[in-house]
Each structure stands twice: as structure tokens, then as C-alpha cells.
mmCIF file of N, CA, C and O in Angstrom:
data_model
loop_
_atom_site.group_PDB
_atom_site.id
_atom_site.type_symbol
_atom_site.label_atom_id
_atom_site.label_comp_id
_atom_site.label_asym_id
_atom_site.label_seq_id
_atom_site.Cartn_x
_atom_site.Cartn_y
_atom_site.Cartn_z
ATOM 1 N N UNK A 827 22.174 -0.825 25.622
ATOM 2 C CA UNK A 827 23.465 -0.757 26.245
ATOM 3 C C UNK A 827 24.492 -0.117 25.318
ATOM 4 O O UNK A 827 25.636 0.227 25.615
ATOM 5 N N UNK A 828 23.863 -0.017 24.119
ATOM 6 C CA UNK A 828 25.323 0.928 23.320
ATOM 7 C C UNK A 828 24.940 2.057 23.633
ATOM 8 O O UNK A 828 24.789 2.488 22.490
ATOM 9 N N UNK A 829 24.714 2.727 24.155
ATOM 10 C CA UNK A 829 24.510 3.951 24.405
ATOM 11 C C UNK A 829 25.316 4.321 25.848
ATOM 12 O O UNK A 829 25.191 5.524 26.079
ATOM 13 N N UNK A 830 25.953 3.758 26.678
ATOM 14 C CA UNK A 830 26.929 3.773 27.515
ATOM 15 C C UNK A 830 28.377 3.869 27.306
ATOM 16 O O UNK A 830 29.024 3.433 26.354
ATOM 17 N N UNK A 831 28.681 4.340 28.070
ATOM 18 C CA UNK A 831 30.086 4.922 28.022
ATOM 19 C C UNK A 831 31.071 3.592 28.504
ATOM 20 O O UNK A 831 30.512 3.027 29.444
ATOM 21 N N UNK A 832 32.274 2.975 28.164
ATOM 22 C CA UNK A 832 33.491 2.098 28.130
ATOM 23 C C UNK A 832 32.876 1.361 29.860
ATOM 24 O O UNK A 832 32.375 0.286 30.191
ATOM 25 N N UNK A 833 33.242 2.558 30.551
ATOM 26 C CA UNK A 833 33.443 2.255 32.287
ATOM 27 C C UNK A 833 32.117 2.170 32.810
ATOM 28 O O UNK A 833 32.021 1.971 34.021
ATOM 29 N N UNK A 834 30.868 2.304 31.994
ATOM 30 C CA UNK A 834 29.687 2.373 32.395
ATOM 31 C C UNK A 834 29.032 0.425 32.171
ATOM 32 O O UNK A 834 28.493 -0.269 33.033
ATOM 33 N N UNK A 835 29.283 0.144 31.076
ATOM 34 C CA UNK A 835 29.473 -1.027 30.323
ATOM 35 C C UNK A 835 29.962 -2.224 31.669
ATOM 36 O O UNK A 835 29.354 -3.197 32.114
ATOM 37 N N UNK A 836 31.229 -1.670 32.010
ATOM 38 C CA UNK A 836 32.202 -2.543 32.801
ATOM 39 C C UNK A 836 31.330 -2.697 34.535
ATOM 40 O O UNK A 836 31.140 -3.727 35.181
ATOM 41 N N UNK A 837 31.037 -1.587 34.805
ATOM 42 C CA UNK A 837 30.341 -1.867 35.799
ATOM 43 C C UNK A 837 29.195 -2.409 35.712
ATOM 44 O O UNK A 837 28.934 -3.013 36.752
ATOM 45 N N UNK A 838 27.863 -2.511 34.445
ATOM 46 C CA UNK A 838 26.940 -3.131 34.345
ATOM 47 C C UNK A 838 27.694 -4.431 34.416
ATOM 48 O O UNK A 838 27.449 -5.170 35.369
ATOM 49 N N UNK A 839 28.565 -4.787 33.535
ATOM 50 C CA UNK A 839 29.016 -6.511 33.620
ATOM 51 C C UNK A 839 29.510 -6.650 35.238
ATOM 52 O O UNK A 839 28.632 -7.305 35.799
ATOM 53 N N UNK A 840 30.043 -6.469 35.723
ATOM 54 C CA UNK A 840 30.931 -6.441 37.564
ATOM 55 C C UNK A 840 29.287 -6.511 37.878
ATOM 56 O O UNK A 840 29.077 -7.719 37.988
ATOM 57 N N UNK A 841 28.138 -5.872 38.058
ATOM 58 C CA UNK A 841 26.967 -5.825 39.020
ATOM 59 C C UNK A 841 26.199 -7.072 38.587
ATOM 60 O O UNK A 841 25.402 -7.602 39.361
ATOM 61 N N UNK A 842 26.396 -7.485 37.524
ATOM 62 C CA UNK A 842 24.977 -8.730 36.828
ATOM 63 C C UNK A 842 26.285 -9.652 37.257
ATOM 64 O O UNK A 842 25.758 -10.496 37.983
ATOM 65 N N UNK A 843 27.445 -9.902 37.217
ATOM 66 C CA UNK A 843 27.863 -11.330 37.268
ATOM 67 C C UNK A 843 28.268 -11.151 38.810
ATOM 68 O O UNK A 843 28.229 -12.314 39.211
ATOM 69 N N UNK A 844 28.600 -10.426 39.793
ATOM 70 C CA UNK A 844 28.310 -10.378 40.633
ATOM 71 C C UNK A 844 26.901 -10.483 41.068
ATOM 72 O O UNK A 844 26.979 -10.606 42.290
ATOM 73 N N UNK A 845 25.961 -10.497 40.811
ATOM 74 C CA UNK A 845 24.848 -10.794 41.386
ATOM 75 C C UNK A 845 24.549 -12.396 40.885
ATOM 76 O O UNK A 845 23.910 -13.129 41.640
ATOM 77 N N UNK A 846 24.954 -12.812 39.806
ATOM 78 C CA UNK A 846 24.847 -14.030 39.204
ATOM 79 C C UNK A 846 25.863 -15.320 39.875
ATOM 80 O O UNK A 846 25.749 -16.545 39.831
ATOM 81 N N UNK A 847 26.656 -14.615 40.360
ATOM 82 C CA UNK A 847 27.428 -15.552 41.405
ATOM 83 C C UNK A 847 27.057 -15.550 42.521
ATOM 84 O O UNK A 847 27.046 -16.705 42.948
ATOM 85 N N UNK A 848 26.628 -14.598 43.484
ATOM 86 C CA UNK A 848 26.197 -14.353 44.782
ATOM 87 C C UNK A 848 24.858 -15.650 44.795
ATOM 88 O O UNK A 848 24.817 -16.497 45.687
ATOM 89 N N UNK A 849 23.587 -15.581 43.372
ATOM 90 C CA UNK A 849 22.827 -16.080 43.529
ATOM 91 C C UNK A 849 22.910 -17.654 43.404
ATOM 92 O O UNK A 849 22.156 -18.384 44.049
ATOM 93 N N UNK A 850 24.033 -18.212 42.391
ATOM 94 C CA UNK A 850 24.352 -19.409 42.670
ATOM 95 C C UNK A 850 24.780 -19.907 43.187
ATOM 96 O O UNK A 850 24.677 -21.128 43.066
ATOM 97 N N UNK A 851 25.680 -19.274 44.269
ATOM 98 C CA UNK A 851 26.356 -19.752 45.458
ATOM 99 C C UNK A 851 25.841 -19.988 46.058
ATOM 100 O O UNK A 851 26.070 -21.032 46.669
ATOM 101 N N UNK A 852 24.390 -18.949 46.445
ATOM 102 C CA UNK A 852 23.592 -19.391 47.685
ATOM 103 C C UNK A 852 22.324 -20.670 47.452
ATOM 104 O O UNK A 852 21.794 -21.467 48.227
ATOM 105 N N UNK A 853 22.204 -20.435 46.241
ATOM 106 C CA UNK A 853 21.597 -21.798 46.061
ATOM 107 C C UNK A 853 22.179 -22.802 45.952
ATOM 108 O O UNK A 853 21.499 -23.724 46.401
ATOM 109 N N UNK A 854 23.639 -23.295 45.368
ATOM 110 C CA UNK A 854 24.320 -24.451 45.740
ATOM 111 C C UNK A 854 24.729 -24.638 47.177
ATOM 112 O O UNK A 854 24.912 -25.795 47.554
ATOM 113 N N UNK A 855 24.912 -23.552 48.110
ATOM 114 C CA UNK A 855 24.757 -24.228 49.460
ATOM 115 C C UNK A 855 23.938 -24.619 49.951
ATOM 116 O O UNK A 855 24.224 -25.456 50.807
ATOM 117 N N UNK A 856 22.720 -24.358 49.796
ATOM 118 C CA UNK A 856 21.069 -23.966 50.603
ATOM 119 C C UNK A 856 20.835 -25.463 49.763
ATOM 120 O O UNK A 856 19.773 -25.929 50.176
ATOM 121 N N UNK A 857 21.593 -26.588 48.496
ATOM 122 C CA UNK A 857 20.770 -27.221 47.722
ATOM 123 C C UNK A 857 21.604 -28.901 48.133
ATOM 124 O O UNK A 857 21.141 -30.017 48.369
ATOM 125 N N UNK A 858 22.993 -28.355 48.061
ATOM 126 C CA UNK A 858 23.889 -28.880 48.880
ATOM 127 C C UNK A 858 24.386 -29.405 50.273
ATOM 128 O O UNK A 858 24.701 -30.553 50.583
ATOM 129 N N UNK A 859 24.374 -28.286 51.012
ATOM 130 C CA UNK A 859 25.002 -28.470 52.465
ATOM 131 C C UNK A 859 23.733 -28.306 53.500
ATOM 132 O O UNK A 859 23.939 -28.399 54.710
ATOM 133 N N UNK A 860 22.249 -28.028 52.920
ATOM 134 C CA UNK A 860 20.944 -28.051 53.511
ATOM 135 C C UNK A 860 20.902 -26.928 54.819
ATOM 136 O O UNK A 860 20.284 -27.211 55.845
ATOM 137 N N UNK A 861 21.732 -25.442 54.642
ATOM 138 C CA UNK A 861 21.558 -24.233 54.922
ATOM 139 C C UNK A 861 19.943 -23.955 55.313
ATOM 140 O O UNK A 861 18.949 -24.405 54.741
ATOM 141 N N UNK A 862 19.999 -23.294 56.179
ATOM 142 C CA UNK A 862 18.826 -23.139 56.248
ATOM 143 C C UNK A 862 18.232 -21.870 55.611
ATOM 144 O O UNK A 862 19.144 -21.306 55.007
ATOM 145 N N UNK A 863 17.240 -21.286 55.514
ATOM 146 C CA UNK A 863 16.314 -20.875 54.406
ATOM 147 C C UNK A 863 16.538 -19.227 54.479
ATOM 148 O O UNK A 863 16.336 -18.441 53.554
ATOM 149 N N UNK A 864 16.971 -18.934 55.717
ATOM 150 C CA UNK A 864 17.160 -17.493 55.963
ATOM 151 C C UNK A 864 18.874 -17.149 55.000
ATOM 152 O O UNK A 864 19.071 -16.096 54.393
ATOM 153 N N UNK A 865 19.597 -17.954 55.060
ATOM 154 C CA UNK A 865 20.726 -17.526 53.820
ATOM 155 C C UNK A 865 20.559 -17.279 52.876
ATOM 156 O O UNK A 865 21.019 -16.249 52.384
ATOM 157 N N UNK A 866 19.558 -18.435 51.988
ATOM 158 C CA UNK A 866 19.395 -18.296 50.821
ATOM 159 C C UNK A 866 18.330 -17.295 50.586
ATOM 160 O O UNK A 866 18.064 -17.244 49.386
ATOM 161 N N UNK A 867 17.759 -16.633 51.170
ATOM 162 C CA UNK A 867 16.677 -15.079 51.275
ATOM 163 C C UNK A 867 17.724 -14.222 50.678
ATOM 164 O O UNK A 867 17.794 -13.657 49.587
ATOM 165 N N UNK A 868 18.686 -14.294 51.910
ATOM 166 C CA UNK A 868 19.554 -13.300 52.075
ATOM 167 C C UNK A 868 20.357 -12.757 50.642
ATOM 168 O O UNK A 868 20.343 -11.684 50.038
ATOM 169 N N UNK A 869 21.138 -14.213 50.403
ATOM 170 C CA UNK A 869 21.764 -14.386 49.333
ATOM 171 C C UNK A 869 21.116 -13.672 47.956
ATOM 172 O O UNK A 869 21.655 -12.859 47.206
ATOM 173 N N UNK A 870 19.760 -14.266 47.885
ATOM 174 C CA UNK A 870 18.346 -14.004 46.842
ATOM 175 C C UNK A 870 18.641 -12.357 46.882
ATOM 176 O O UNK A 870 18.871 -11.715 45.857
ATOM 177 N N UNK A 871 18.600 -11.778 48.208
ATOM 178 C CA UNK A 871 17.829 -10.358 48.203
ATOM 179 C C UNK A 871 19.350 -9.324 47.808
ATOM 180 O O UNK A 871 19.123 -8.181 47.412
ATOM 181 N N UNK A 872 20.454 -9.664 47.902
ATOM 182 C CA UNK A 872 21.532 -8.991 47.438
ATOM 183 C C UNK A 872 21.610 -9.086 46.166
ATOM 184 O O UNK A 872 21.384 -8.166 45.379
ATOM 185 N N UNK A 873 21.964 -10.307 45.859
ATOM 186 C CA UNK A 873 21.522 -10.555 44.227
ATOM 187 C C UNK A 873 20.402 -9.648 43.066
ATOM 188 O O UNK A 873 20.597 -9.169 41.948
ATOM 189 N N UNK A 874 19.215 -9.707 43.951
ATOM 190 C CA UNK A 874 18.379 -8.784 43.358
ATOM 191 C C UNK A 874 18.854 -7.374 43.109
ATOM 192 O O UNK A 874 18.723 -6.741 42.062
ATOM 193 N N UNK A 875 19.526 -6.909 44.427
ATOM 194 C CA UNK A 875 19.766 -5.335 44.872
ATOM 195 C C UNK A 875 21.148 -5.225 43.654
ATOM 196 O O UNK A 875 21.166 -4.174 43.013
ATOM 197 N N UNK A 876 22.072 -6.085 43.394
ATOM 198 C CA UNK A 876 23.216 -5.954 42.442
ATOM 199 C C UNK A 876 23.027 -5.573 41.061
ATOM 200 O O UNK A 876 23.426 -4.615 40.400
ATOM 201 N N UNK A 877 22.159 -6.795 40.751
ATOM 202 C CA UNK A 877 21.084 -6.716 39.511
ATOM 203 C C UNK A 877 20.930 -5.380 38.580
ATOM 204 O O UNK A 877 21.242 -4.926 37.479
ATOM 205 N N UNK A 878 20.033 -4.980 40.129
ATOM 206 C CA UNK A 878 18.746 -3.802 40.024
ATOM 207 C C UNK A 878 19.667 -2.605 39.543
ATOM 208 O O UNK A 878 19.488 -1.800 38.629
ATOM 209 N N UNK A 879 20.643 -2.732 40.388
ATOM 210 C CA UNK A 879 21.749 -1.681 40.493
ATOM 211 C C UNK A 879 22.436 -1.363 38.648
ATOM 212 O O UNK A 879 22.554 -0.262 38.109
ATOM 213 N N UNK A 880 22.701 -2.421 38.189
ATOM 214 C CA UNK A 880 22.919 -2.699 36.817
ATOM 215 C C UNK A 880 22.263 -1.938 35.959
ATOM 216 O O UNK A 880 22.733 -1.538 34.893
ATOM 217 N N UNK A 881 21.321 -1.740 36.318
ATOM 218 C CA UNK A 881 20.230 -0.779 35.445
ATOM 219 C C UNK A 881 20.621 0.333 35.671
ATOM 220 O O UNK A 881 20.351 1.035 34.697
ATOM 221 N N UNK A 882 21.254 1.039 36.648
ATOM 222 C CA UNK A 882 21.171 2.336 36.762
ATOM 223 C C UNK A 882 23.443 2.407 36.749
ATOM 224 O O UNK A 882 23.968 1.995 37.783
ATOM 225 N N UNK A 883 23.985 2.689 36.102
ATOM 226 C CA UNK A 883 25.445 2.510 36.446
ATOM 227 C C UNK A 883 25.677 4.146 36.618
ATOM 228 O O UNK A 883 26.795 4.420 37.056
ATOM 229 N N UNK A 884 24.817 5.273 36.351
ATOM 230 C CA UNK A 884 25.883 6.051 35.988
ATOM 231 C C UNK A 884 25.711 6.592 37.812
ATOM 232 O O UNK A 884 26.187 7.647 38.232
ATOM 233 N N UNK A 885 25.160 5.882 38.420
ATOM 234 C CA UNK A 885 24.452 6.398 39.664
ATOM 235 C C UNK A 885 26.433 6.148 40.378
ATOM 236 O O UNK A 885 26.768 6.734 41.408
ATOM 237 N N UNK A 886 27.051 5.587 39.900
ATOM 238 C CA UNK A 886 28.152 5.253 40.569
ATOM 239 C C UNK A 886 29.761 6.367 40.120
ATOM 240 O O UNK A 886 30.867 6.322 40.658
ATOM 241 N N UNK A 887 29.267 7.296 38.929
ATOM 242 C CA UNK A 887 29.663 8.457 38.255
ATOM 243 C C UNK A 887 29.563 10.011 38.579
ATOM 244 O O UNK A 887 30.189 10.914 38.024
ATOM 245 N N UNK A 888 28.453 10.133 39.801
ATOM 246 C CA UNK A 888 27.984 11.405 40.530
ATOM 247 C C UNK A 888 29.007 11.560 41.447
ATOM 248 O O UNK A 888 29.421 10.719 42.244
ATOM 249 N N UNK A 889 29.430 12.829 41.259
ATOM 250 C CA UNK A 889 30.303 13.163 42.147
ATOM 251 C C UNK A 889 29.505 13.522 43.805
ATOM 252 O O UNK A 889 28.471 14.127 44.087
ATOM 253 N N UNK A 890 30.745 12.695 44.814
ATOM 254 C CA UNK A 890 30.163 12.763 45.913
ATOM 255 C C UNK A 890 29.367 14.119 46.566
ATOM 256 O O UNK A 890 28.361 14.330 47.244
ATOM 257 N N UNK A 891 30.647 15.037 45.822
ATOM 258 C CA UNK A 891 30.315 16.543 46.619
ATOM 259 C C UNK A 891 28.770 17.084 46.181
ATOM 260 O O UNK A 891 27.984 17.726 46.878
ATOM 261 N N UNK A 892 28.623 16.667 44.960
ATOM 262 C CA UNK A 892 26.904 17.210 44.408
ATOM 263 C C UNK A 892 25.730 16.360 44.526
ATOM 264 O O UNK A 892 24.552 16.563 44.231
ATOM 265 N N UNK A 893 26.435 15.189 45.112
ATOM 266 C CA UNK A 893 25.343 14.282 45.419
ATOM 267 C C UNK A 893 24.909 14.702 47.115
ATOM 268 O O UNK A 893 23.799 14.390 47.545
ATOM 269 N N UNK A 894 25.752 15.309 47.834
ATOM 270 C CA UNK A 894 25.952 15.740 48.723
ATOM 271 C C UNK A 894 24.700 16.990 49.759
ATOM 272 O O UNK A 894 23.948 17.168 50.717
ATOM 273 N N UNK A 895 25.554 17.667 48.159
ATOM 274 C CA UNK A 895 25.232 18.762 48.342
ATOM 275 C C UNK A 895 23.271 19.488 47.632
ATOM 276 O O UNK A 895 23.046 20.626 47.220
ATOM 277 N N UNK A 896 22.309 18.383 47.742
ATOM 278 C CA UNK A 896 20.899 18.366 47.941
ATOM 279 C C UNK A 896 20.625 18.333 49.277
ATOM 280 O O UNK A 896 19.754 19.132 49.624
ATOM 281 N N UNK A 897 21.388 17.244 50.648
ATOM 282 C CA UNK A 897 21.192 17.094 51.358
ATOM 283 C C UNK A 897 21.034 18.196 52.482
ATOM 284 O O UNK A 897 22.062 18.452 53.109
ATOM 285 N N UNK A 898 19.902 18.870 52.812
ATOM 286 C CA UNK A 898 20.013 20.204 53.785
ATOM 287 C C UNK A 898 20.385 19.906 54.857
ATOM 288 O O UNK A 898 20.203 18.729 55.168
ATOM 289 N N UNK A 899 21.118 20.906 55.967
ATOM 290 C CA UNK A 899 21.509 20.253 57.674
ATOM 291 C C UNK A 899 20.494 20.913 58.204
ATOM 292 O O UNK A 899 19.953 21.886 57.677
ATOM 293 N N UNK A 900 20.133 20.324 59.464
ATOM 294 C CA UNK A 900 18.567 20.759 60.018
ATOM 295 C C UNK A 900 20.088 22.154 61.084
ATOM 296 O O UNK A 900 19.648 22.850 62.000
ATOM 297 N N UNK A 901 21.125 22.220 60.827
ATOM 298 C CA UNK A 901 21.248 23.290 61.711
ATOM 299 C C UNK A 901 21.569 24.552 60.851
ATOM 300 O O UNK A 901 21.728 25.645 61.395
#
């Protein structure tokens, strides 16, 4: 992680503690208020996707227009 840039850093921390809250929330309800099992999936599977996301930050640094602009129009 030292090898990231200030704002690259900041969004890895925002995606892991966002995913680290999403995942304890849904398990203190699901453990708590006896939710049923399809929330806490749910909860589980965003969490993962936030995570995962963490690994990759600079994916959030590509400018729209060139991320765009791979995409061919079938017309």
C-alpha cells in the first residue's frame, strides 16, 4: 500500500470500512432481531464486492471518456 497515491489510500480505507460495517450490521441484525437469512447473504455479498473493490482503487481514477471509449456501437 505505499506505493499508492494520497486519494488512492483514502478510498482503499472508505471501501474496507465500508464493507466492514455493511458486514457487521448485517450480522448484528440477522443475530439480534432473527432477520431472515436472505439479508444477511445480501449484506455478506456487498461486503465482499466493497472489499474486493479495495484491491483495485485506481479503477475509480479512469477517466469516464476512455473508459468509454473501448466500448464499440453495433451501429
Amino acid at each position: 500500500m505505499s506505493n499508492l497515491l494520497f486519494k488512492e489510500k483514502l478510498v482503499v480505507l472508505v471501501c474496507r470500512g465500508a464493507s466492514f460495517s455493511l458486514l457487521g450490521r448485517g450480522w448484528y441484525s440477522f443475530l439480534n432481531s432473527q432477520t431472515d437469512l436472505n439479508h444477511l447473504v445480501i449484506s455478506t455479498g456487498v461486503s465482499i464486492t466493497l472489499f474486493a473493490t479495495g484491491f483495485i482503487p485506481k479503477i475509480f481514477f479512469i477517466p469516464l471518456k476512455s473508459a468509454l471509449a473501448v466500448i464499440q456501437s453495433p451501429y
